Coordinates of C-alpha atoms and ligand atoms in Angstrom, one line a residue:
X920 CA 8.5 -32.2 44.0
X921 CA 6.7 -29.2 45.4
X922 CA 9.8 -26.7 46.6
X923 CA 8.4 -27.1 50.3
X924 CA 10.8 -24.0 51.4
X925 CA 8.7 -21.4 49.3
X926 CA 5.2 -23.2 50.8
X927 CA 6.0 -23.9 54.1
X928 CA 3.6 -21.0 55.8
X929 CA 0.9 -22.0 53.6
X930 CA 1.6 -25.6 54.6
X931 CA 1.5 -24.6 58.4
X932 CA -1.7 -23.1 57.9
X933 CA -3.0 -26.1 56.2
X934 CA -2.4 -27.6 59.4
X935 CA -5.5 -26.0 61.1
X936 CA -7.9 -27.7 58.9
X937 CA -10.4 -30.2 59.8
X938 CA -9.1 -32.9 57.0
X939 CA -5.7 -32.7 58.5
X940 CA -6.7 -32.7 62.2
X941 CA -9.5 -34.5 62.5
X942 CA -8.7 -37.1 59.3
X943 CA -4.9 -37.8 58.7
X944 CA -3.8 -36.2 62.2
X945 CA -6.0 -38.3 63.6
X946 CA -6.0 -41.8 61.8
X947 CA -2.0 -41.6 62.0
X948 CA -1.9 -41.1 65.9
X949 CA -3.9 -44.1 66.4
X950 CA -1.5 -45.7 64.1
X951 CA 1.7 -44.4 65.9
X952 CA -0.6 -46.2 68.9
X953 CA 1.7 -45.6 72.6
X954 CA 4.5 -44.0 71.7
X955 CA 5.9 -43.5 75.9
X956 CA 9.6 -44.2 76.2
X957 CA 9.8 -44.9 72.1
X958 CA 12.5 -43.3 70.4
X959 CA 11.1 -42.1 67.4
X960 CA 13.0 -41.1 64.0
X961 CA 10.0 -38.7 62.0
X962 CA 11.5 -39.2 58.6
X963 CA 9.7 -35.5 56.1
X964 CA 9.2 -34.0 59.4
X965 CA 8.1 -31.0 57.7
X966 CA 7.5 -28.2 60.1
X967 CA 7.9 -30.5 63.0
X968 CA 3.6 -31.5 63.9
X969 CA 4.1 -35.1 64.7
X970 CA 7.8 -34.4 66.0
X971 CA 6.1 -32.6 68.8
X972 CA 2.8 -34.8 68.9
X973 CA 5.2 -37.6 69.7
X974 CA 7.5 -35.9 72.1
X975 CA 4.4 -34.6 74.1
X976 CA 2.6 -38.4 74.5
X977 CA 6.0 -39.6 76.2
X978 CA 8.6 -40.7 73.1
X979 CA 12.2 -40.7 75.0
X980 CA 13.8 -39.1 72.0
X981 CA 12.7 -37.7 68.7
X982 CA 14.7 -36.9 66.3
X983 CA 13.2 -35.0 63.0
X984 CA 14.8 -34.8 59.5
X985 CA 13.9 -33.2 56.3
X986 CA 15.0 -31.7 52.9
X987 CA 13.3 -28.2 53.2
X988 CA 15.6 -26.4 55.0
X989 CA 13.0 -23.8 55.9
X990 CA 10.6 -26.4 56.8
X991 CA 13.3 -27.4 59.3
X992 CA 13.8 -23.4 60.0
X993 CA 10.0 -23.6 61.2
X994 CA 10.2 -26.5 62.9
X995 CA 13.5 -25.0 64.7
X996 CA 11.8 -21.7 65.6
X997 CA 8.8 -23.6 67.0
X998 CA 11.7 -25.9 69.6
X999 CA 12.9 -22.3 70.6
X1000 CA 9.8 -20.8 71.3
X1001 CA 8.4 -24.4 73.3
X1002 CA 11.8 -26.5 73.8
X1003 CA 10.7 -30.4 74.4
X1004 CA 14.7 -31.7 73.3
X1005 CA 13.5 -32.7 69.8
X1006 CA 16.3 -33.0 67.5
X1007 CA 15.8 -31.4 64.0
X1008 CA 18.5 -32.2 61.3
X1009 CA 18.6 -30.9 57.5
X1010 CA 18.8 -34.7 55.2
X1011 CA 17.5 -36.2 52.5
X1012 CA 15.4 -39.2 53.3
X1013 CA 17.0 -41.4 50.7
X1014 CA 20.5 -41.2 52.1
X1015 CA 20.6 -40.1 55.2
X1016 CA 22.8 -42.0 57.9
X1017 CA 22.3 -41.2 61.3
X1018 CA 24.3 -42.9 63.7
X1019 CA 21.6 -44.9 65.9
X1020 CA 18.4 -47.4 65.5
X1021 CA 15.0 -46.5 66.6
X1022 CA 11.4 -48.3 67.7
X1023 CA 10.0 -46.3 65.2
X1024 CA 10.4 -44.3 61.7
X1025 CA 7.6 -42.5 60.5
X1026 CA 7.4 -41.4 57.2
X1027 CA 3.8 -39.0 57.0
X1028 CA 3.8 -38.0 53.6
X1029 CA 7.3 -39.1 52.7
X1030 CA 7.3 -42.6 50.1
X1031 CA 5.0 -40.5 47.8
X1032 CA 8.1 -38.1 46.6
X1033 CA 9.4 -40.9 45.2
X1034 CA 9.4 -41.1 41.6
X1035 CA 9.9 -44.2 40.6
X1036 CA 10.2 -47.4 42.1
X1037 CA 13.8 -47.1 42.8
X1038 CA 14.0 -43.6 44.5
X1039 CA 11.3 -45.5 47.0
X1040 CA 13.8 -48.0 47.3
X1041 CA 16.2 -45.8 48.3
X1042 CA 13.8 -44.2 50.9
X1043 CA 13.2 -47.5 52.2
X1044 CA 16.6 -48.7 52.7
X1045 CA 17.2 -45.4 55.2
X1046 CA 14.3 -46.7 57.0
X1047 CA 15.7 -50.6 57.4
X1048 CA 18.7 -49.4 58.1
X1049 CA 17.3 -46.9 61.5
X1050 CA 15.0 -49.4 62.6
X1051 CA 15.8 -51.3 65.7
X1052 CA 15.2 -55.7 64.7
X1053 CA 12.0 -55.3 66.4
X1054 CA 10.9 -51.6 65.0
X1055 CA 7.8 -50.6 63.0
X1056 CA 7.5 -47.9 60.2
X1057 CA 4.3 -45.8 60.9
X1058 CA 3.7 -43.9 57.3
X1059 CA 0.8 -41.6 55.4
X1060 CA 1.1 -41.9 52.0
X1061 CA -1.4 -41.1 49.2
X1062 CA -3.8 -43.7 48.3
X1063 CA -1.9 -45.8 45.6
X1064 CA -5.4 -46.7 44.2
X1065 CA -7.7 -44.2 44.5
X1066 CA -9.0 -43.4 41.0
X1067 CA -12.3 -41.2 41.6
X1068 CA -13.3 -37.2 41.1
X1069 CA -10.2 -35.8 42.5
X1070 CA -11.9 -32.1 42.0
X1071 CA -14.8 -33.8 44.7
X1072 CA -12.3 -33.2 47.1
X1073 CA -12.0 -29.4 47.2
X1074 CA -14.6 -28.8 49.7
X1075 CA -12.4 -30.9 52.0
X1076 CA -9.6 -28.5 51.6
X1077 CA -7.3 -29.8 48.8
X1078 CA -8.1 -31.0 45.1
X1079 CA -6.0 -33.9 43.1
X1080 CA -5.5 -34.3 39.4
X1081 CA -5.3 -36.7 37.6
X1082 CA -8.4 -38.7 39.0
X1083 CA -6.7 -42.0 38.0
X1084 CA -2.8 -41.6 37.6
X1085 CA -0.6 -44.5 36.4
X1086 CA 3.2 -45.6 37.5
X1087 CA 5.8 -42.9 37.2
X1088 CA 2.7 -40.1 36.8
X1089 CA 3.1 -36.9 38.7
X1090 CA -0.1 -36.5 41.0
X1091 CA -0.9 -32.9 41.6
X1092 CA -2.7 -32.0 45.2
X1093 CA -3.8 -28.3 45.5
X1094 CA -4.4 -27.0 49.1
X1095 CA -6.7 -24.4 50.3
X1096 CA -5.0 -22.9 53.3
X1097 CA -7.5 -21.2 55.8
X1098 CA -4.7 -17.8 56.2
X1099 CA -2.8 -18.3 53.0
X1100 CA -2.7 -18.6 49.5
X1101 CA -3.4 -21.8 47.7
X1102 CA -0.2 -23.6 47.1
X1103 CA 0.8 -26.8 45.0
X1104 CA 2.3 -30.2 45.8
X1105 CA 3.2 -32.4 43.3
X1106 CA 3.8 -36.4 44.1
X1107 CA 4.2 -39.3 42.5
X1108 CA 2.1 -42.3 41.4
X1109 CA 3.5 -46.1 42.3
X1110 CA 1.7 -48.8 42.1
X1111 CA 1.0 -51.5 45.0
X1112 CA 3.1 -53.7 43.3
X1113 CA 5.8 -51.0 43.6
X1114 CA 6.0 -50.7 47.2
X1115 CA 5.6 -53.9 47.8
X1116 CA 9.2 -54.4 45.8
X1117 CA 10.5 -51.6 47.2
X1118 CA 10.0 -53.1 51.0
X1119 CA 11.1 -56.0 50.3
X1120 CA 13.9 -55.4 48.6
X1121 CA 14.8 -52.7 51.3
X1122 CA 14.7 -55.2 54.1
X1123 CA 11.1 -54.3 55.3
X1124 CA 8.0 -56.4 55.0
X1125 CA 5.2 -55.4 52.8
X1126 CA 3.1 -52.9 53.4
X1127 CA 0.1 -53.1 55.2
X1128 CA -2.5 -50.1 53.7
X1129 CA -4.8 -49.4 56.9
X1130 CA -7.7 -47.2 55.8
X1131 CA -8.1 -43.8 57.3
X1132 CA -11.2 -42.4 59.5
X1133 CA -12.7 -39.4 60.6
X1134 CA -12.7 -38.0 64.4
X1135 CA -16.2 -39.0 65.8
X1136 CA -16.4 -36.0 67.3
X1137 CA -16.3 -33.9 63.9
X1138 CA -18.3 -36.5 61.9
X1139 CA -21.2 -35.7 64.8
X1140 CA -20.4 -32.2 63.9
X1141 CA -20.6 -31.9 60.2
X1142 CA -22.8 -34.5 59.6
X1143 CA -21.8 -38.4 58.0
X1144 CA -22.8 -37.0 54.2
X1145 CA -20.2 -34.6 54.4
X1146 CA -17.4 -37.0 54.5
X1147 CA -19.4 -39.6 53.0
X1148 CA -17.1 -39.0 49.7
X1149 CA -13.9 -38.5 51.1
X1150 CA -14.5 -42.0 53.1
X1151 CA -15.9 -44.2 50.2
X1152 CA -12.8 -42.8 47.7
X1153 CA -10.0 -42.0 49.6
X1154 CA -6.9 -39.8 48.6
X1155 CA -4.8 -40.8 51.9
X1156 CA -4.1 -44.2 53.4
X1157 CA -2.2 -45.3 56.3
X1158 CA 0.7 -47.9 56.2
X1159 CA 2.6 -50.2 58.4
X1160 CA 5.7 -52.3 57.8
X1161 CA 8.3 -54.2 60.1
X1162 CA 12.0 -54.7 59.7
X1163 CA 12.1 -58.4 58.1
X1164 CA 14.3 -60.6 60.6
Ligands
SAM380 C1 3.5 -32.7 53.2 S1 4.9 -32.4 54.1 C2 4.7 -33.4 55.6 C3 5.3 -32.9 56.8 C4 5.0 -33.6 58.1 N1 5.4 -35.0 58.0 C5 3.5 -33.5 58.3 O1 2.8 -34.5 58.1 O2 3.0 -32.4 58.7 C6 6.1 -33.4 53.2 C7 7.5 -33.1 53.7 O3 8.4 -34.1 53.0 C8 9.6 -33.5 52.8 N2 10.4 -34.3 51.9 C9 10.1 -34.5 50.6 N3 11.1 -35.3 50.0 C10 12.0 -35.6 51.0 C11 13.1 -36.3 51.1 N4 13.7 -37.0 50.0 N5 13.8 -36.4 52.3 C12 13.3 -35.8 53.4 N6 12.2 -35.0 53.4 C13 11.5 -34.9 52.2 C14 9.2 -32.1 52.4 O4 10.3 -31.2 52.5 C15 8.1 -31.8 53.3 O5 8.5 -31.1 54.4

């Protein structure tokens, strides 16, 4: 895994782009749907985006927890500066215990960490086990099968390599922050088949892979052929699961 407390201003940067605003920022909120009176557990809160987003469209409670312990510094600093009573907590996703259930865990850019099929496990039994019987998990994950020119990607603001990555390999993103360096992530390829064990054997149902868009507004602004390769070969995909009764 990337060491997220040495990128985290270059990841809060990335932030201002267009493919994370106007692609995953935007397929995940219509996702997340009406969040008003939720309570909301944002599992790799990172630097707190969505913690806020969700806090500011009417969730009752938020709480945010993540491994990077300068991510969580950001996110912190950020509560100070604006407070809106989120709840930010240091924890490892695959065995944190916090004591109460929520509507809803979401898990942007968490299951891909995993690096094998049992670590996602892991992740997945922390999410069955904060759910309330009738919650939903709200995630971003990399596309499990995108196998295309990963280098196509950079003029979107990040590159991946391999183009096609099997089980277990590490997937490497590179991101061209607009007012910092380039920095690395590295992830983990799992296979549908994976996560579909991984659910079920958690106590969640399978996944459900929802395809991501592109804000109209900045589709009429740069034109369908710009996106027209990030759309037909995805690197991102949304996914939705329920606690199995
Ligand atoms: C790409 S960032 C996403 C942050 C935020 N969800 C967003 O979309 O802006 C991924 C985050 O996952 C966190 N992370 C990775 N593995 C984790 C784990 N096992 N438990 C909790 N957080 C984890 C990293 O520290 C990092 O902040």
């Amino acid at each position: 895994m990337a060491d997220f407390n040495e990128i985290a201003q270059g990841y809060q940067s990335f932030l201002q782009l267009p493919v994370y605003r106007d692609v995953e920022a935007f397929s995940f909120e219509k996702l997340i749907g009406d969040c008003s009176d939720l309570s909301i557990l944002d599992l790799a809160c990172g630097e707190g985006y969505y913690s806020r987003y969700f806090r500011q469209h009417g969730a009752a409670r938020v709480v945010g927890v993540d491994i990077s312990a300068e991510m969580i510094r950001l996110a912190a600093a950020q509560e100070h500066s604006d407070p809106l009573g989120i709840d930010y907590r240091v924890g490892d996703a695959r065995d944190v215990e916090l004591e109460e259930r929520f509507d809803i865990v979401s898990g942007a850019w968490l299951l891909q960490y995993a690096r094998d099929r049992d670590g996602l496990r892991a992740m997945c039994t922390t999410i069955a086990q904060h759910l309330k019987p009738e919650g939903v998990l709200v995630g971003l994950n990399l596309n499990p099968i995108f196998s295309a020119d990963g280098m196509a990607l950079a003029k979107y603001g990040h590159t991946r390599t391999p183009d096609h990555a099997e089980e277990g390999d590490a997937v490497c993103w590179r991101f061209y922050p607009p007012q910092a360096e380039p920095f690395e992530i590295r992830t983990y390829q799992k296979s549908l088949a994976s996560y579909a064990w991984a659910f079920e054997h958690a106590g969640l149902t399978r996944p459900e892979w929802v395809p991501v868009s592109v804000r109209p507004e900045r589709l009429a602004q740069d034109g369908a052929d710009f996106w027209a390769y990030f759309l037909q070969h995805p690197p991102i995909a949304g996914l939705r699961s329920r606690a199995m009764c």
